[in-house]
Amino acid sequence: MSRTRTALLAAMALVAGAAGTAIAAVPDDVGAKAIPCTVDYKVQNQWSTGFTTAVTITNNSAAKSSWSVKWSYAGNQTVTNGWNARITQSGTSVTAANETYNGTLATGGSVSFGFNATHSGTNALPTTFTLDGVTCNVDDGGSGPTDPPDPGTPNARVDNPYSGAKVYVNPEWSAKAAAEPGGSRISSQPTGVWLDRTAAIEGVGNNMGLRDHLDEALRQKGSDQLVVQLVIYNLPGRDCAALASNGELGPTEIDKYKTQYIDPIKAILADPKYASLRIVTTVEIDSLPNLVTNTGSRPTATPECDVMKTNGNYVKGVGYALNKLGDVGNVYNYVDAGHHGWIGWDDNFGASATTFKEAATAEGATVNDVHGFITNTANYSALKENNFTINDNVAGKSVRESKWVDWNRYVDELSFAQAFRNQLVSVGFNSNIGMLIDTSRNGWGGTARPTGPGATTSVDTYVDGGRYDRRFNTGNWCNQSGAGLGERPQAAPAAGIDAYVWMKPPGESDGSSQFIENDEGKGFDRMCDPTYTGNPRNNNNMSGALPNSPLSGHWFSAQFQQLMQNAYPAL
């Protein structure tokens, strides 16, 4: 993938930072008309402990009555005072917003401000600027002036694709939901479209293919903005720690993944017909975290995961997908980040972020191809546990010592997603990445929902009596008994969170409770058997699975009814 302008800007910034000289942030040969905005950041004066900077913004998009520019530093630069803008800083991230007297910014108009700052060491200039969430100094896809134009939207990517947009309602899922007693209450909710095998691109049997969904999305869009949510899910050796969601490609079939799966998807998404859609891709659920938690000498390791770590095809596959799909100007890539009950432990937290960075810079991809991350996809971890915190102590013990928390540093998905976002930025991902949280099955409502903390007799009675999540263990993932629908899909619900989403369509099974012959490559996993007593991945607890479940992805009416019954907030 070409990133000519971005690379040139970064190189210029590093040179200027080392020399302490002023530069223009945009080279002369970059066509300004293709760029939604430019930021000219000049260090006017620099000394051993500080510097003075002048910043000029030029707006090439629609006129504005207010504006906000953001950037991040690679070092310890700290703004001390500024003029002609209200400047705030959090960590390495800086925001400069207009004063009351200079909020108007016409199309083609410019505005300037300045500031003083302290620093030590190298004063590397920022390489990425956004104006009201839109990346400046690059065109839609970042192509260089000699590159062919990127296919996709004529508008630059926005900071949060869900803001101000409708989200696609899959008519196939909607019809199944509406056919259930009471299902019409949620059948108009948006859900993810799973491309879980090559045949799904064209459509299996009478099912809609990718173009069918995109055509329907255009119809639903009308004159509004609309997000389409796609799940990219067909890695070689897929889901190496489970059997219910094994895929069609063997561990070594990386070339088939590239040429027969990712390339055809990219070709369809790049059709200019679909350039007005905001296409959110959630990339390879349950893949990269397995390389951290289920390999090597860990008791949770599997031979299949060791194979995938050794051959590198998870990393290569994710990198290739990010690279190719990231070339399409209206695609927003979100990488799977597991959930708090998987990578929230000290041993897994930092190592997972490092592994994700490795994948995001493999096969020609860069961190600019990653718009954000998604947690809790197809899982059941509660969004927010209100009856206890990780900092509580009961009967002389920390909550972390309880059997349920088991030394994890997080007790719910929201706290985990926000903390993990910071970790991802610290290893080199862009500071404006956003998180998605799948809330399709984590409501845990109904009569079993506690209304307050448990008894303080012991740390276990305290946690177990107060927790919303009623699973036997956070490692339980298959068709969980007692689960309910969670928060309805919504944009920007919390700091750092782009949206709550229903990426996993409620009512679709996680796996069969007994072996079922099939031609979909799906095995039988005992974690879907309600009589199974467990393994090291769930601390040898009962599976907690519902009985009589069909193959993964197939409709499971009993589960759907349970999810509605136990919904929180209630339907």
Coordinates of N, CA, C and O in Angstrom, one line a residue, residues 104-201:
T104 N -14.7 31.2 13.0 CA -15.1 31.1 11.6 C -13.9 30.7 10.7 O -12.9 31.3 10.8
L105 N -14.1 29.7 9.9 CA -13.0 29.2 9.0 C -13.7 28.8 7.7 O -14.3 27.8 7.5
A106 N -13.6 29.7 6.7 CA -14.2 29.6 5.4 C -13.5 28.5 4.6 O -12.4 28.1 4.9
T107 N -14.2 28.0 3.6 CA -13.5 27.1 2.6 C -12.4 27.8 2.0 O -12.5 28.9 1.4
G108 N -11.2 27.3 2.1 CA -10.0 27.9 1.6 C -9.4 28.9 2.5 O -8.3 29.5 2.3
G109 N -10.1 29.1 3.7 CA -9.6 30.1 4.7 C -8.5 29.5 5.6 O -8.4 28.3 5.8
S110 N -7.8 30.3 6.3 CA -6.7 29.9 7.2 C -6.9 30.6 8.5 O -7.4 31.7 8.6
V111 N -6.3 30.0 9.6 CA -6.3 30.6 10.9 C -4.9 30.2 11.5 O -4.5 29.1 11.3
S112 N -4.4 31.1 12.3 CA -3.1 30.8 12.9 C -3.1 30.9 14.4 O -3.9 31.7 15.0
F113 N -2.3 30.2 15.1 CA -2.1 30.3 16.6 C -0.7 29.9 16.9 O 0.0 29.4 16.1
G114 N -0.3 30.1 18.2 CA 1.0 29.7 18.6 C 1.1 29.3 20.0 O 0.1 29.4 20.8
F115 N 2.2 28.8 20.4 CA 2.4 28.3 21.8 C 3.9 28.2 22.2 O 4.7 28.0 21.3
N116 N 4.1 28.2 23.5 CA 5.4 27.8 24.0 C 5.3 26.4 24.7 O 4.2 26.1 25.2
A117 N 6.4 25.7 24.7 CA 6.4 24.3 25.3 C 7.7 24.0 25.8 O 8.8 24.6 25.4
T118 N 7.8 23.1 26.8 CA 9.0 22.6 27.3 C 9.3 21.2 26.7 O 8.4 20.5 26.2
H119 N 10.6 20.8 26.7 CA 10.9 19.4 26.2 C 12.3 19.1 26.7 O 13.1 20.0 27.1
S120 N 12.7 17.8 26.6 CA 14.1 17.4 26.8 C 14.3 16.3 25.7 O 13.4 15.6 25.3
G121 N 15.6 16.2 25.3 CA 15.9 15.3 24.3 C 15.5 15.8 22.9 O 15.4 17.0 22.7
T122 N 15.2 14.9 22.0 CA 14.9 15.3 20.6 C 13.5 15.8 20.5 O 12.5 15.3 21.1
N123 N 13.3 16.9 19.8 CA 12.0 17.6 19.7 C 11.4 17.2 18.3 O 11.3 18.0 17.4
A124 N 11.0 15.9 18.2 CA 10.5 15.5 16.9 C 9.1 16.1 16.7 O 8.3 16.2 17.6
L125 N 8.9 16.6 15.5 CA 7.6 17.2 15.1 C 6.5 16.2 15.0 O 6.8 15.1 14.6
P126 N 5.3 16.6 15.3 CA 4.2 15.6 15.1 C 4.0 15.3 13.6 O 4.3 16.2 12.7
T127 N 3.6 14.1 13.3 CA 3.4 13.7 11.9 C 2.0 13.6 11.4 O 1.7 13.5 10.3
T128 N 1.0 13.6 12.4 CA -0.4 13.5 12.1 C -1.2 14.5 12.8 O -1.1 14.7 14.0
F129 N -2.0 15.3 12.0 CA -2.9 16.3 12.5 C -4.3 16.0 12.0 O -4.5 15.6 10.9
T130 N -5.3 16.3 12.9 CA -6.7 16.2 12.5 C -7.4 17.5 12.7 O -7.1 18.2 13.7
L131 N -8.3 17.9 11.8 CA -9.1 19.1 12.0 C -10.6 18.5 12.1 O -11.1 18.0 11.2
D132 N -11.2 18.7 13.3 CA -12.5 18.2 13.6 C -12.6 16.7 13.2 O -13.6 16.3 12.6
G133 N -11.6 16.0 13.5 CA -11.6 14.5 13.3 C -11.2 14.0 11.9 O -11.0 12.8 11.7
V134 N -10.9 15.0 11.0 CA -10.5 14.6 9.7 C -9.0 14.8 9.6 O -8.4 15.8 10.0
T135 N -8.3 13.8 9.0 CA -6.8 13.8 9.0 C -6.4 14.8 7.9 O -6.9 14.8 6.8
C136 N -5.5 15.7 8.3 CA -5.0 16.8 7.3 C -3.7 16.3 6.7 O -3.1 15.3 7.1
N137 N -3.3 17.0 5.6 CA -2.0 16.8 4.9 C -1.9 15.5 4.2 O -0.9 15.2 3.7
V138 N -3.0 14.8 4.1 CA -3.1 13.6 3.2 C -4.4 13.6 2.5 O -5.4 14.1 3.0
D139 N -4.4 12.9 1.4 CA -5.7 12.7 0.7 C -6.4 11.5 1.2 O -6.1 11.0 2.3
D140 N -7.5 11.1 0.6 CA -8.4 10.1 1.1 C -7.7 8.9 1.6 O -7.9 8.4 2.7
G141 N -6.8 8.3 0.8 CA -6.2 7.1 1.1 C -4.7 7.2 1.3 O -4.0 6.2 1.5
G142 N -4.2 8.4 1.2 CA -2.7 8.7 1.4 C -1.9 8.4 0.2 O -0.7 8.1 0.3
S143 N -2.4 8.3 -1.0 CA -1.6 8.0 -2.2 C -0.7 9.1 -2.5 O -1.0 10.3 -2.4
G144 N 0.4 8.8 -3.1 CA 1.4 9.8 -3.5 C 0.9 10.4 -4.8 O 0.1 9.9 -5.5
P145 N 1.5 11.5 -5.3 CA 1.1 12.2 -6.5 C 1.3 11.4 -7.7 O 0.6 11.7 -8.7
T146 N 2.2 10.4 -7.7 CA 2.3 9.6 -8.9 C 1.5 8.3 -8.8 O 1.6 7.5 -9.7
D147 N 0.8 8.1 -7.7 CA 0.1 6.8 -7.6 C -1.3 6.9 -8.3 O -1.8 8.0 -8.4
P148 N -1.9 5.8 -8.7 CA -3.2 5.9 -9.2 C -4.1 6.3 -8.0 O -3.9 6.0 -6.8
P149 N -5.2 7.0 -8.3 CA -6.1 7.4 -7.2 C -6.7 6.2 -6.4 O -7.1 5.2 -7.0
D150 N -6.8 6.3 -5.1 CA -7.4 5.3 -4.3 C -8.9 5.3 -4.6 O -9.5 6.3 -4.7
P151 N -9.5 4.1 -4.8 CA -10.9 4.0 -4.9 C -11.6 4.3 -3.6 O -11.0 4.2 -2.5
G152 N -12.8 4.7 -3.6 CA -13.5 5.0 -2.4 C -14.1 6.4 -2.3 O -14.3 7.0 -3.3
T153 N -14.4 6.8 -1.2 CA -15.2 8.0 -1.0 C -14.4 9.2 -1.4 O -13.2 9.3 -1.1
P154 N -15.1 10.2 -1.9 CA -14.4 11.5 -2.2 C -14.2 12.3 -0.9 O -13.5 13.3 -0.9
N155 N -14.8 11.9 0.2 CA -14.6 12.6 1.5 C -13.5 11.9 2.3 O -13.4 10.7 2.2
A156 N -12.8 12.6 3.1 CA -11.8 12.0 3.9 C -12.4 11.2 5.0 O -13.6 11.5 5.4
R157 N -11.7 10.2 5.5 CA -12.2 9.5 6.7 C -12.5 10.4 7.8 O -11.7 11.3 8.1
V158 N -13.6 10.1 8.6 CA -13.9 10.9 9.7 C -13.3 10.2 11.0 O -12.9 9.0 10.9
D159 N -13.2 10.9 12.1 CA -12.6 10.4 13.3 C -13.4 9.2 13.8 O -12.9 8.2 14.2
N160 N -14.8 9.3 13.8 CA -15.6 8.3 14.3 C -16.7 8.0 13.3 O -17.6 8.8 13.1
P161 N -16.6 6.9 12.5 CA -17.5 6.6 11.5 C -19.0 6.5 11.9 O -19.9 6.7 11.1
Y162 N -19.2 6.2 13.2 CA -20.6 6.0 13.7 C -21.3 7.3 14.0 O -22.5 7.4 14.1
S163 N -20.5 8.4 14.2 CA -21.1 9.7 14.6 C -21.9 10.2 13.4 O -21.4 10.3 12.3
G164 N -23.1 10.6 13.7 CA -24.0 11.2 12.7 C -24.4 10.3 11.6 O -24.8 10.7 10.6
A165 N -24.3 9.0 11.9 CA -24.6 8.0 10.8 C -25.6 7.0 11.3 O -25.7 6.6 12.4
K166 N -26.5 6.5 10.4 CA -27.3 5.3 10.6 C -26.3 4.1 10.4 O -25.2 4.2 9.9
V167 N -26.8 2.9 10.9 CA -26.0 1.7 10.8 C -26.9 0.6 10.1 O -28.1 0.5 10.4
Y168 N -26.3 -0.1 9.2 CA -27.0 -1.1 8.3 C -27.7 -2.1 9.1 O -27.1 -2.8 10.0
V169 N -29.0 -2.4 8.8 CA -29.8 -3.4 9.3 C -29.8 -4.6 8.3 O -30.3 -4.4 7.2
N170 N -29.2 -5.7 8.7 CA -29.1 -6.9 7.8 C -30.5 -7.5 7.7 O -31.1 -8.0 8.6
P171 N -31.1 -7.4 6.5 CA -32.5 -7.9 6.3 C -32.7 -9.4 6.6 O -33.8 -9.8 7.0
E172 N -31.6 -10.2 6.4 CA -31.7 -11.6 6.6 C -31.8 -11.9 8.1 O -32.7 -12.7 8.6
W173 N -31.0 -11.2 8.9 CA -31.1 -11.4 10.4 C -32.4 -10.8 10.9 O -33.1 -11.3 11.7
S174 N -32.7 -9.6 10.4 CA -34.0 -8.9 10.8 C -35.2 -9.8 10.6 O -36.1 -9.8 11.5
A175 N -35.3 -10.5 9.5 CA -36.4 -11.3 9.2 C -36.5 -12.5 10.2 O -37.6 -12.9 10.7
K176 N -35.3 -13.1 10.6 CA -35.3 -14.2 11.6 C -35.8 -13.7 12.9 O -36.5 -14.3 13.6
A177 N -35.3 -12.5 13.3 CA -35.6 -11.9 14.6 C -37.1 -11.6 14.7 O -37.8 -11.9 15.7
A178 N -37.6 -11.0 13.6 CA -39.0 -10.6 13.6 C -39.9 -11.8 13.6 O -41.1 -11.7 14.1
A179 N -39.5 -12.9 13.1 CA -40.3 -14.1 13.1 C -40.4 -14.8 14.5 O -41.3 -15.6 14.7
E180 N -39.6 -14.4 15.4 CA -39.7 -14.9 16.8 C -40.7 -14.2 17.6 O -40.9 -13.0 17.4
P181 N -41.4 -14.8 18.5 CA -42.3 -14.1 19.4 C -41.6 -13.0 20.1 O -40.6 -13.3 20.8
G182 N -42.1 -11.8 20.0 CA -41.5 -10.7 20.6 C -40.3 -10.1 19.9 O -39.7 -9.1 20.3
G183 N -39.8 -10.7 18.9 CA -38.6 -10.4 18.2 C -38.7 -9.0 17.5 O -37.6 -8.4 17.2
S184 N -39.9 -8.6 17.2 CA -40.0 -7.3 16.5 C -39.5 -6.1 17.3 O -39.2 -5.0 16.8
R185 N -39.3 -6.4 18.6 CA -38.8 -5.3 19.5 C -37.4 -4.9 19.2 O -36.9 -3.8 19.5
I186 N -36.6 -5.9 18.6 CA -35.2 -5.6 18.3 C -34.8 -5.9 16.8 O -33.7 -5.7 16.5
S187 N -35.8 -6.3 16.0 CA -35.4 -6.7 14.6 C -34.9 -5.6 13.8 O -34.4 -5.8 12.7
S188 N -35.1 -4.3 14.2 CA -34.6 -3.2 13.4 C -33.2 -2.7 13.9 O -32.7 -1.7 13.4
Q189 N -32.6 -3.5 14.8 CA -31.3 -3.1 15.3 C -30.2 -3.5 14.3 O -30.3 -4.5 13.6
P190 N -29.1 -2.7 14.1 CA -28.0 -3.1 13.2 C -27.1 -4.2 13.8 O -26.8 -4.2 15.0
T191 N -26.7 -5.1 13.0 CA -25.8 -6.2 13.4 C -24.7 -6.4 12.3 O -24.8 -5.9 11.2
G192 N -23.7 -7.1 12.7 CA -22.6 -7.3 11.7 C -22.9 -8.4 10.7 O -23.7 -9.3 10.9
V193 N -22.3 -8.2 9.5 CA -22.4 -9.2 8.4 C -21.1 -10.0 8.4 O -20.1 -9.5 8.2
W194 N -21.2 -11.3 8.7 CA -20.1 -12.2 8.8 C -19.7 -12.8 7.5 O -20.5 -13.6 6.9
L195 N -18.5 -12.5 7.1 CA -17.9 -13.1 5.9 C -17.0 -14.2 6.4 O -15.8 -14.1 6.4
D196 N -17.6 -15.4 6.7 CA -16.8 -16.4 7.5 C -16.3 -17.5 6.6 O -15.8 -18.5 7.1
R197 N -16.4 -17.4 5.3 CA -15.8 -18.3 4.3 C -15.9 -17.7 2.9 O -16.6 -16.7 2.7
T198 N -15.1 -18.2 2.0 CA -15.0 -17.6 0.7 C -16.3 -17.5 0.0 O -16.6 -16.5 -0.6
A199 N -17.1 -18.6 0.1 CA -18.4 -18.6 -0.5 C -19.3 -17.5 -0.1 O -20.3 -17.1 -0.8
A200 N -19.1 -17.0 1.2 CA -20.0 -16.0 1.7 C -19.9 -14.6 0.9 O -20.8 -13.8 0.9
I201 N -18.8 -14.5 0.2 CA -18.6 -13.3 -0.6 C -19.6 -13.2 -1.7 O -20.2 -12.1 -1.9

